[in-house]
Coordinates of C-alpha atoms in Angstrom, one line a residue:
M19 CA 45.3 4.6 0.7
L20 CA 43.8 7.7 2.3
R21 CA 46.5 9.9 1.6
T22 CA 46.1 8.3 -1.7
A23 CA 42.5 9.4 -2.0
L24 CA 43.6 12.8 -0.6
K25 CA 45.6 13.8 -3.5
P26 CA 44.2 16.6 -5.7
R27 CA 43.4 14.7 -8.4
W28 CA 41.3 12.3 -6.7
L29 CA 39.6 14.6 -5.2
G30 CA 38.6 16.3 -8.1
L31 CA 37.1 13.6 -9.4
L32 CA 35.2 12.3 -6.5
A33 CA 33.6 15.9 -6.6
I34 CA 32.4 14.7 -10.4
V35 CA 31.9 11.4 -9.5
V36 CA 29.5 12.7 -6.2
L37 CA 27.8 14.7 -8.9
V38 CA 27.4 12.0 -11.2
M39 CA 26.2 9.7 -8.3
L40 CA 23.3 12.4 -7.3
T41 CA 22.2 12.8 -10.6
F42 CA 21.9 9.0 -11.6
G43 CA 20.0 8.8 -8.0
M44 CA 17.6 11.4 -9.1
L45 CA 16.4 10.1 -12.4
G46 CA 16.0 6.9 -10.6
L47 CA 13.9 8.4 -8.0
W48 CA 12.2 10.0 -11.5
Q49 CA 11.3 6.7 -13.0
L50 CA 9.8 5.2 -9.6
N51 CA 7.6 7.7 -9.4
V52 CA 6.9 7.0 -13.1
A53 CA 6.4 3.8 -12.4
R54 CA 3.8 4.4 -9.7
D55 CA 1.9 6.5 -12.1
K56 CA 1.5 4.0 -14.9
G57 CA 0.8 1.5 -12.6
T58 CA -2.4 3.2 -11.1
A59 CA -3.3 4.7 -14.6
E60 CA -3.6 0.9 -15.6
Q61 CA -5.5 0.0 -12.4
V62 CA -7.5 2.5 -12.9
R63 CA -8.2 1.7 -16.4
S64 CA -8.3 -2.0 -16.0
A65 CA -10.8 -2.3 -13.1
P66 CA -13.8 -2.0 -14.2
L67 CA -12.6 -4.7 -16.8
R68 CA -11.9 -7.3 -14.6
P69 CA -14.5 -10.0 -14.1
V70 CA -16.7 -10.2 -11.2
V71 CA -15.4 -13.2 -9.0
D72 CA -16.3 -15.0 -6.0
L73 CA -14.9 -13.8 -2.9
A74 CA -13.3 -16.9 -2.4
A75 CA -10.9 -16.2 -5.7
V76 CA -9.8 -13.8 -4.3
L77 CA -9.3 -13.6 -0.4
T78 CA -9.4 -15.8 2.5
P79 CA -10.1 -15.6 6.1
Q80 CA -7.4 -13.9 7.7
G81 CA -5.3 -13.8 4.7
P82 CA -3.5 -11.3 3.4
F83 CA -4.8 -8.6 1.7
P84 CA -3.6 -9.0 -2.3
L85 CA -1.7 -6.8 -4.0
D86 CA -4.2 -6.2 -6.8
G87 CA -7.5 -6.3 -4.7
T88 CA -8.5 -2.4 -4.2
G89 CA -11.6 -2.3 -6.9
R90 CA -11.8 -5.8 -7.6
R91 CA -15.4 -6.5 -8.2
I92 CA -16.9 -9.1 -6.0
T93 CA -20.0 -11.4 -5.0
A94 CA -20.4 -13.1 -1.4
T95 CA -23.7 -14.8 -0.2
G96 CA -24.4 -15.2 3.4
R97 CA -26.1 -13.5 6.3
Y98 CA -26.0 -10.0 7.7
D99 CA -25.3 -10.2 11.3
G100 CA -27.5 -7.1 12.5
P101 CA -26.8 -6.6 16.0
A102 CA -23.0 -6.4 15.4
Q103 CA -23.4 -3.6 12.8
V104 CA -21.5 -0.7 13.6
L105 CA -21.7 2.9 12.5
V106 CA -18.2 5.2 11.0
T107 CA -18.7 8.4 11.5
P108 CA -17.9 11.8 10.1
R109 CA -18.7 10.7 6.5
R110 CA -20.1 12.9 4.0
L111 CA -21.6 11.8 0.5
R112 CA -22.5 14.4 -2.1
G113 CA -21.9 17.3 0.5
Q114 CA -24.0 16.0 3.4
A115 CA -22.7 14.4 7.1
G116 CA -23.2 11.5 8.4
Y117 CA -22.4 8.1 9.2
W118 CA -21.5 4.7 7.4
V119 CA -23.6 1.7 8.0
V120 CA -21.2 -1.4 8.0
T121 CA -22.7 -4.6 8.4
P122 CA -21.1 -7.9 9.0
L123 CA -21.7 -10.6 6.4
V124 CA -21.3 -14.2 7.8
V125 CA -20.0 -15.7 4.2
Q126 CA -21.8 -19.2 4.2
A127 CA -18.9 -20.9 2.4
T128 CA -16.6 -19.9 5.2
G129 CA -18.9 -18.6 8.4
A130 CA -16.1 -15.7 8.6
R131 CA -16.9 -12.4 9.0
I132 CA -16.4 -9.8 6.2
A133 CA -17.2 -6.0 6.6
V134 CA -19.9 -4.5 4.4
V135 CA -20.3 -1.1 3.9
R136 CA -24.5 -1.5 3.2
G137 CA -24.9 2.6 2.4
F138 CA -24.5 6.0 4.1
V139 CA -27.6 7.7 6.1
T140 CA -27.8 11.4 7.9
D141 CA -29.3 9.9 11.2
P142 CA -28.2 6.9 13.3
K143 CA -31.9 6.3 13.3
Q144 CA -32.1 5.6 10.0
A145 CA -29.6 2.8 9.9
L146 CA -32.0 -0.2 10.6
P147 CA -30.0 -3.9 10.7
P148 CA -31.5 -5.7 8.1
R149 CA -33.8 -9.4 8.5
P150 CA -30.9 -11.7 10.3
A151 CA -32.4 -14.9 8.7
A152 CA -32.7 -13.5 5.3
R153 CA -29.9 -14.8 3.1
V154 CA -28.4 -12.4 0.6
T155 CA -25.8 -12.6 -2.3
V156 CA -24.1 -8.8 -2.2
S157 CA -21.9 -7.6 -4.8
G158 CA -19.8 -4.9 -4.2
T159 CA -15.9 -3.2 -4.3
L160 CA -13.2 -5.0 -2.5
A161 CA -11.1 -2.7 -0.6
L162 CA -8.4 -2.6 2.2
G163 CA -9.1 -1.7 6.0
E164 CA -8.6 1.8 6.7
S165 CA -5.9 2.8 9.1
Q166 CA -6.2 5.3 12.4
T167 CA -3.9 8.0 11.6
T168 CA -5.6 11.2 13.3
V169 CA -6.9 11.6 16.9
H170 CA -10.5 11.8 16.8
D171 CA -11.5 15.1 17.3
G172 CA -15.2 15.4 16.4
P173 CA -18.1 14.6 18.7
R174 CA -17.7 12.2 21.4
L175 CA -18.3 8.5 19.4
L176 CA -21.5 6.6 20.8
D177 CA -21.3 3.0 21.3
G178 CA -21.0 1.4 18.5
Q179 CA -19.4 4.0 16.4
L180 CA -16.2 4.2 15.0
A181 CA -14.2 7.3 13.2
V182 CA -12.4 4.8 11.2
L183 CA -13.0 1.3 9.5
D184 CA -10.3 -0.2 11.2
L185 CA -10.4 -4.0 10.9
S186 CA -8.3 -4.8 14.0
A187 CA -10.7 -2.6 16.1
L188 CA -13.6 -4.9 15.0
V189 CA -11.8 -8.2 15.7
N190 CA -12.7 -7.4 19.0
R191 CA -16.3 -7.0 18.2
W192 CA -16.8 -9.6 16.3
P193 CA -16.4 -13.0 16.9
G194 CA -15.4 -15.7 14.7
S195 CA -12.5 -15.2 11.7
L196 CA -12.4 -11.9 10.0
Y197 CA -11.5 -11.4 6.2
N198 CA -8.8 -8.5 5.8
A199 CA -10.7 -6.5 3.7
F200 CA -14.5 -5.3 3.8
V201 CA -16.3 -4.0 0.6
F202 CA -18.7 -1.0 -0.9
A203 CA -22.2 -3.0 -1.2
T204 CA -23.0 -1.9 -4.9
A205 CA -26.0 -4.1 -5.2
E206 CA -28.2 -6.9 -3.1
Q207 CA -30.2 -10.3 -4.5
P208 CA -32.7 -9.8 -2.6
D209 CA -32.2 -5.9 -1.5
V210 CA -32.7 -6.5 1.8
T211 CA -30.7 -2.7 2.9
S212 CA -33.3 -1.2 0.6
A213 CA -36.1 -3.2 2.4
A214 CA -35.2 -2.7 6.1
A215 CA -33.9 1.3 5.4
P216 CA -35.4 2.7 2.6
A217 CA -33.3 6.5 3.5
M218 CA -30.1 4.6 3.2
R219 CA -28.2 5.3 0.1
R220 CA -25.2 3.5 -1.5
V221 CA -22.0 4.9 -1.1
P222 CA -19.7 4.8 -4.4
P223 CA -16.0 3.4 -4.1
P224 CA -13.4 5.8 -3.6
A225 CA -10.9 6.4 -6.7
L226 CA -7.9 4.4 -6.5
V227 CA -5.0 5.7 -4.8
N228 CA -1.6 5.3 -6.2
S229 CA -1.1 1.5 -5.0
G230 CA 0.3 0.3 -8.5
L231 CA 3.5 0.0 -9.9
S232 CA 5.0 0.0 -13.7
W233 CA 7.1 -2.8 -13.2
R234 CA 9.1 -2.0 -16.4
N235 CA 10.1 1.8 -15.1
A236 CA 10.6 0.4 -11.6
A237 CA 13.8 -1.5 -13.7
Y238 CA 14.8 1.5 -15.4
A239 CA 14.5 3.4 -11.7
L240 CA 16.6 -0.1 -10.3
Q241 CA 19.6 0.5 -13.7
W242 CA 19.8 4.2 -12.6
W243 CA 21.0 3.2 -9.0
V244 CA 23.0 0.8 -10.0
F245 CA 24.9 3.1 -13.0
A246 CA 25.2 5.3 -9.4
L247 CA 26.5 2.9 -7.3
F248 CA 29.2 1.6 -10.4
A249 CA 30.3 5.7 -11.0
G250 CA 31.3 5.2 -6.7
Y251 CA 33.2 1.6 -7.2
M252 CA 34.9 2.8 -10.6
W253 CA 36.4 5.8 -8.6
W254 CA 37.3 3.6 -5.3
R255 CA 39.2 1.4 -8.1
M256 CA 40.9 3.9 -9.6
V257 CA 42.3 4.9 -6.3
R258 CA 42.9 1.4 -5.4
D259 CA 45.0 1.2 -8.4
D260 CA 46.9 4.5 -8.1
Y261 CA 47.7 3.0 -4.8
A262 CA 48.9 -0.1 -5.5
D263 CA 51.1 1.2 -8.5
S264 CA 52.7 4.1 -6.3
H265 CA 53.3 1.3 -3.7
Y266 CA 55.2 -1.7 -6.1
L267 CA 57.1 1.7 -7.6
D268 CA 58.1 2.3 -4.0
K269 CA 59.2 -1.1 -3.3
A270 CA 61.0 -1.3 -6.3
M271 CA 62.9 1.9 -6.4
A272 CA 64.1 1.1 -2.7
P273 CA 67.6 -0.3 -2.2
V274 CA 67.3 -4.3 -1.8
G275 CA 68.6 -3.8 2.3
E276 CA 65.7 -1.4 2.9
S277 CA 62.6 -2.6 0.4
R278 CA 61.5 -4.6 3.9
K279 CA 61.2 -1.5 5.5
V280 CA 59.2 0.4 3.3
T281 CA 55.9 0.9 4.7
N282 CA 52.6 1.7 3.1
V283 CA 51.7 5.4 1.9

């Protein structure tokens, strides 16, 4: 069959098929990028319109982060664990360098902790923790934990400081169960942060990244890739049929006594 495939006509057709497969593959990638762009646009457009829900409706302690969780507006009631507070640096807010103040909120319903970005300060001395006994309802925007992708090359971190808000690093710092997310606090009831640290400013949630997907365009991408595979399959099928026809013809034209000696070409 290899000799059949190496015939000039099949090699010429193979070149065309490869070109077609590459074209279909690129069209599939284009549709996939369109799917991501549309999905992100839909997510950005719909995020402010989704209702505010209790944390329990979106996430469970140690549970997986939901696919549509980024940018979700939630509320959670509990008590801040002030002594476990950490600072994330370097961070910037409106052109100023400083620190994110991240305090674990012990959720009343579960007893698990969720990291809350209470605000931004330019001096660690401004990051005063709230009273530990104060019960508070935090309203904010949900976000997925950051990952350690680069080596910290800034000033040496002090005890209680982190370069990124990596939730896996907090597991060893905070006791008990941990939610696989953190919250950008937009409001508190009562406002214990302003009462304890008036210099602290709220951190606005970042713009959503490419995490959404338009399934319609994703299906178009898959369709183009199926077409590419089908083109390759059709070339193989035609070569196989040509080989089978020539093999059958050789057997038919061979003398009766020699038909058994015909081997594959």
